[in-house]
Coordinates of C-alpha atoms and ligand atoms in Angstrom, one line a residue:
X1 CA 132.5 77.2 -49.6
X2 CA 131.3 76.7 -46.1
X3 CA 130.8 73.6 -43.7
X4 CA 128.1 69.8 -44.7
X5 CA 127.3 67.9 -42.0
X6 CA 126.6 64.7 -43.9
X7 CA 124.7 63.2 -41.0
X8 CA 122.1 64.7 -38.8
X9 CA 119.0 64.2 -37.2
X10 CA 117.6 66.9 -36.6
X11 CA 114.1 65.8 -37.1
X12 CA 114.3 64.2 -33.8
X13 CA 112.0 65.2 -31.2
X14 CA 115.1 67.0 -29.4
X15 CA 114.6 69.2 -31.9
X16 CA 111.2 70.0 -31.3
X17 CA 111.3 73.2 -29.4
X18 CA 113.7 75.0 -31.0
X19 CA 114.9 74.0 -34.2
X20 CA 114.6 77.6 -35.7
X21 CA 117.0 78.4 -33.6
X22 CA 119.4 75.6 -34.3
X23 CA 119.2 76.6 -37.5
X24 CA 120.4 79.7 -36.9
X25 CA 123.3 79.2 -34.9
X26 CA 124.4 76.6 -37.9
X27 CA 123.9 79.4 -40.8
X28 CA 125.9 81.7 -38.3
X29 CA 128.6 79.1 -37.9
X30 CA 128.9 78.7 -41.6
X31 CA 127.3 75.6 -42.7
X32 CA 126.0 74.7 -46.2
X33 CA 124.1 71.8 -46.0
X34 CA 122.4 69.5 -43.4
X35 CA 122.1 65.5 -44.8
X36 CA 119.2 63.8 -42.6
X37 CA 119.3 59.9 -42.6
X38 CA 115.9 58.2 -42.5
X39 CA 115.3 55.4 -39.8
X40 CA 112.1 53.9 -40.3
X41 CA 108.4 54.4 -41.0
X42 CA 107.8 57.0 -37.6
X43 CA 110.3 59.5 -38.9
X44 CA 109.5 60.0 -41.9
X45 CA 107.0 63.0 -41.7
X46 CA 108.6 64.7 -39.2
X47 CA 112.0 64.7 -42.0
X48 CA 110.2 65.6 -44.8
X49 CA 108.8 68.8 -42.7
X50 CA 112.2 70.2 -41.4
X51 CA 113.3 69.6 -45.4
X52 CA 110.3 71.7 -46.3
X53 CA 111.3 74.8 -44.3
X54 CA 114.4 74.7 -44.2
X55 CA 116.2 74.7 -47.8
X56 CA 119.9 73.3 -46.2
X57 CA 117.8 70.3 -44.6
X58 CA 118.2 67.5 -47.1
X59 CA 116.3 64.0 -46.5
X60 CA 117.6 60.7 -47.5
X61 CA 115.0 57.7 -47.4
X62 CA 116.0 53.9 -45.8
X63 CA 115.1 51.4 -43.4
X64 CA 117.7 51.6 -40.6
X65 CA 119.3 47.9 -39.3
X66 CA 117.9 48.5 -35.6
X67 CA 114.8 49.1 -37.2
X68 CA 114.8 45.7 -39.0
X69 CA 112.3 43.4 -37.2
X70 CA 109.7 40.7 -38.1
X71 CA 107.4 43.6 -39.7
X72 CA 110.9 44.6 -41.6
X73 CA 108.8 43.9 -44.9
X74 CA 106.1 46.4 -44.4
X75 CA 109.2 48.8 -43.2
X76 CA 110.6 48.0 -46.8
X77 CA 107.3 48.5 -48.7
X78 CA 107.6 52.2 -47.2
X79 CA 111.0 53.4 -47.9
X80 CA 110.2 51.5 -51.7
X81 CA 106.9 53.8 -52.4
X82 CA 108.6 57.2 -51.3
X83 CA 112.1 56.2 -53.2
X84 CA 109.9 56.0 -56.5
X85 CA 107.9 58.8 -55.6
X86 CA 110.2 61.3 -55.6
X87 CA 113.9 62.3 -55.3
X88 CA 116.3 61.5 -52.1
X89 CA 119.6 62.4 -51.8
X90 CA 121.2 58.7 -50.6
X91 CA 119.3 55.3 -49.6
X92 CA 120.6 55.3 -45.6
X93 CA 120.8 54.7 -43.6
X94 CA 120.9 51.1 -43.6
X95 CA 123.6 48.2 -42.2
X96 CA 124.0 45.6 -39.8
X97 CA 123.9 46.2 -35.8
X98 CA 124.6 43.7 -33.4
X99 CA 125.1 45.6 -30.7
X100 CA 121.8 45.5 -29.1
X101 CA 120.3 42.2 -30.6
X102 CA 122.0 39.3 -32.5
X103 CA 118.8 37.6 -33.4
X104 CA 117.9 39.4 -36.4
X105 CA 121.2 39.5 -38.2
X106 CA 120.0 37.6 -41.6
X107 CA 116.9 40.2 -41.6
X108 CA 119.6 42.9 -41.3
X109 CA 121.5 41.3 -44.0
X110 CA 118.4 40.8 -46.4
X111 CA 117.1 44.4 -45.8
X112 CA 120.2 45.7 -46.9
X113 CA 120.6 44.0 -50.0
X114 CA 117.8 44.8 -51.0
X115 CA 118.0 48.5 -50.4
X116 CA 121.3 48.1 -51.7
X117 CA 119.9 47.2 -55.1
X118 CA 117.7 50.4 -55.2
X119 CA 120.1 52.5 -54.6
X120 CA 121.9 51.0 -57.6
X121 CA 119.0 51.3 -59.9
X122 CA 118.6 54.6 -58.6
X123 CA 122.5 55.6 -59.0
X124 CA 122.6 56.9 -55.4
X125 CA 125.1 56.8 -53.0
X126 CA 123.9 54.7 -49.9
X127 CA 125.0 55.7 -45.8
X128 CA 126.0 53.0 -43.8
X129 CA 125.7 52.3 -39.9
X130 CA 127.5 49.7 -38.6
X131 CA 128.2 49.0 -35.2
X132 CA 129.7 45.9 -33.5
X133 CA 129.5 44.4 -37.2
X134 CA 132.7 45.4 -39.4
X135 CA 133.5 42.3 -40.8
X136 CA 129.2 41.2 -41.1
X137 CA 128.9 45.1 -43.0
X138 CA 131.8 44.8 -45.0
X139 CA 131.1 40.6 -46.1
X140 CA 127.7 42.3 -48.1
X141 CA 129.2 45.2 -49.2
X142 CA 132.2 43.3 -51.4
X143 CA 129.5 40.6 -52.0
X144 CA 127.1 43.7 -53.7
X145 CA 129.8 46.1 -55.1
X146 CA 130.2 47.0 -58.6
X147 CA 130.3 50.5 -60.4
X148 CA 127.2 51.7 -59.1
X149 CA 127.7 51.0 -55.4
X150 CA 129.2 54.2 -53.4
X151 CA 129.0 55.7 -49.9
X152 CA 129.7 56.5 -47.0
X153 CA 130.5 54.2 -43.5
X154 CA 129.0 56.9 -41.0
X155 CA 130.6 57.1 -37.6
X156 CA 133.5 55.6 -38.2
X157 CA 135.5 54.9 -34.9
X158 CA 138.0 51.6 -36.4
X159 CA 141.4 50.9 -37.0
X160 CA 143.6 51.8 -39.5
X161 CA 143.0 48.7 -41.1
X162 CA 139.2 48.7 -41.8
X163 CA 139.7 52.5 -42.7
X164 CA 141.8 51.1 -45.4
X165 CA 139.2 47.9 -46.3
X166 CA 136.8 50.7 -46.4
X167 CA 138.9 52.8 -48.8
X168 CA 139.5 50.1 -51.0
X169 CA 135.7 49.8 -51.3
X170 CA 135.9 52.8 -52.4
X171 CA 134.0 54.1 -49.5
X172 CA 134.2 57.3 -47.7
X173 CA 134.8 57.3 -43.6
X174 CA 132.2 59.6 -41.8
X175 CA 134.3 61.3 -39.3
X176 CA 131.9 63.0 -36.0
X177 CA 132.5 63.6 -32.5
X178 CA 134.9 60.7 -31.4
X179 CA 137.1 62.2 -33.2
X180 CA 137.4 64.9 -30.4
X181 CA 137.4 62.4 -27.5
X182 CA 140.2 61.8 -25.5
X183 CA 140.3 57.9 -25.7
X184 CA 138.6 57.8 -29.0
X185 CA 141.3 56.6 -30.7
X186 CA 140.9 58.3 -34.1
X187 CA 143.7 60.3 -33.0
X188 CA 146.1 57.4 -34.3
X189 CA 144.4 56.6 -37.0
X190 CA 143.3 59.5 -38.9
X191 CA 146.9 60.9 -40.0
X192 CA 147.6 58.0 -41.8
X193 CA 144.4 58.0 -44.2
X194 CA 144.5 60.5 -46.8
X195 CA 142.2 63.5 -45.9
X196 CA 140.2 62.7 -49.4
X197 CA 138.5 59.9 -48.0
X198 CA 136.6 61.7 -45.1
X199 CA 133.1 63.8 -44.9
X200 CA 132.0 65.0 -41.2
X201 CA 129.4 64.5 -39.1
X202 CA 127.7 65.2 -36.3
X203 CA 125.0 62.5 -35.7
X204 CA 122.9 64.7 -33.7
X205 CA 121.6 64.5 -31.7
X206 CA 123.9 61.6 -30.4
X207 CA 127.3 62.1 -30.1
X208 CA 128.3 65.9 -28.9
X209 CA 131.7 66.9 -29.6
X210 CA 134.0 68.0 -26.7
X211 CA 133.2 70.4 -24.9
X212 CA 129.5 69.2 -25.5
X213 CA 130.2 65.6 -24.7
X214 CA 127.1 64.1 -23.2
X215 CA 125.1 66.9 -24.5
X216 CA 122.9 67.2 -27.3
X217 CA 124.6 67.8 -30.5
X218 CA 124.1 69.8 -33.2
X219 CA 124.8 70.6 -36.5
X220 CA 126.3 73.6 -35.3
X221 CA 129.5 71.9 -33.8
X222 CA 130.7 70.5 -37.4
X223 CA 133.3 73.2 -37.1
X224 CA 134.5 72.3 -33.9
X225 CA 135.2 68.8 -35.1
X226 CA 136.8 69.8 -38.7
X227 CA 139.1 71.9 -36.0
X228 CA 140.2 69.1 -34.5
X229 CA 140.8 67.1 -37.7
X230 CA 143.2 69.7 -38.6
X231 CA 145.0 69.2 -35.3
X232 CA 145.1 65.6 -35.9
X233 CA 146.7 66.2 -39.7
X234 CA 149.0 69.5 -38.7
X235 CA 147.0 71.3 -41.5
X236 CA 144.4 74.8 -41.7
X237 CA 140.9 74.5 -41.2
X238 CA 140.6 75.6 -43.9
X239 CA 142.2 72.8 -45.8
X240 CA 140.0 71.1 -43.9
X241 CA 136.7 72.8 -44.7
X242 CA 137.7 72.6 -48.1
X243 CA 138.4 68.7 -48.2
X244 CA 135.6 67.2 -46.7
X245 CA 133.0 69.9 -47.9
X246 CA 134.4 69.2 -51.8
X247 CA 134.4 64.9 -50.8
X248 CA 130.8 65.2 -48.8
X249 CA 129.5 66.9 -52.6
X250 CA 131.1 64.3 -54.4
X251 CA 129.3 61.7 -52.1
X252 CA 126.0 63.1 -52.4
X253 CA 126.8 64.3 -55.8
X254 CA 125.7 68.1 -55.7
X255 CA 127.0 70.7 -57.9
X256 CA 127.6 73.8 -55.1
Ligands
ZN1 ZN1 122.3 58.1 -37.7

């Protein structure tokens, strides 16, 4: 069993020189499986190539919230035609983000319920970003759970409280490279949520874990964040290797 990152994009133009060798240095540091989030129409192609060549690069197809603008229909239309023509892993990643723009908060909200609905037809788990939104992201997703609706809330930097909103939801909490900040405040939150409800993540090429901070990130430093985790619960690595790469296979629901 070795190491997911159940968030990476490392389709990104950062990428563009040396992916190969980013690749590498992530089968070298033990990791299994790479889960790349869609954003919108522009990165699609250059997703479906890294999944192409490299068989631990998995795609996922959705219309991401700071994506959502007046043409958010056409966006729609596109991440529709590719989810029925052929498998994804997850519908993500989709949500609400208010950080940059308020004004297009009910498009967020309608985009996501509709992609919310696809995943459910499709049974697949959806990946949701949500930033300066909590209580906006979690309103739709108790308005729109039932049996089929699973996931994951990706970068998850909250309180112990909306870890345990999320919980009840039945949601998992996508844990990345706050977690290794000094004033990221996962520190006193995380040892009080029961390790079964996280997956890691990196993000990349956001979001470097110390010592990286401010760098680019990379799948690569999944272990250097699952080390910290284990500081943060007094348990192995291992243990924690083992957790979150058995939860991140129940979220995207692959057999090993
Ligand atoms: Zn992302």
């Amino acid at each position: 069993m070795n190491w997911i990152d159940t968030h990476a994009h490392i389709y990104d133009k950062k990428f563009r020189e040396d992916l190969s060798d980013v690749i590498d240095q992530c089968r070298e540091d033990g990791m299994q499986q790479i889960y790349m989030p869609n954003v919108d129409h522009a990165s699609i192609d250059a997703m479906l190539e890294v999944e192409a060549k490299f068989p631990e690069c998995v795609a996922t197809m959705g219309l991401h919230p700071c994506s959502v603008g007046k043409d958010f229909e056409k966006e729609l239309y596109i991440v529709e035609e590719w989810l029925n023509r052929r498998k994804f892993a997850a519908v993500g990643e989709i949500g609400v983000d208010l950080y940059w723009d308020k004004t297009h908060l009910s498009r967020q909200q309608e985009a996501f319920r509709i992609q919310v609905n696809w995943a459910k037809e499709r049974n697949l788990p959806i990946i949701i970003h949500c930033r300066d939104a909590f209580p906006e992201t979690l309103e739709l997703v108790e308005e729109l759970k039932d049996d089929r609706l699973r996931g994951v809330f990706h970068c998850f930097t909250g309180s112990e409280e909306e870890a345990r909103r999320i919980i009840d939801l039945g949601f998992y909490l996508g844990i990345g490279g706050v977690a290794t900040f000094k004033n990221g405040g996962l520190d006193k939150v995380l040892p009080h949520i029961e390790l079964k409800h996280l997956v890691l993540e990196t993000d990349s090429p956001y979001l470097a874990p110390t010592p990286y901070r401010g760098k680019r990130n990379s799948p690569a430093y999944i272990p250097l964040i699952g080390k910290r985790v284990a500081e943060l619960y007094g348990i192995s690595t291992e243990e924690v290797l083992a957790a979150t790469t058995a939860n991140a296979m129940a979220l995207y629901r692959e057999n090993g």
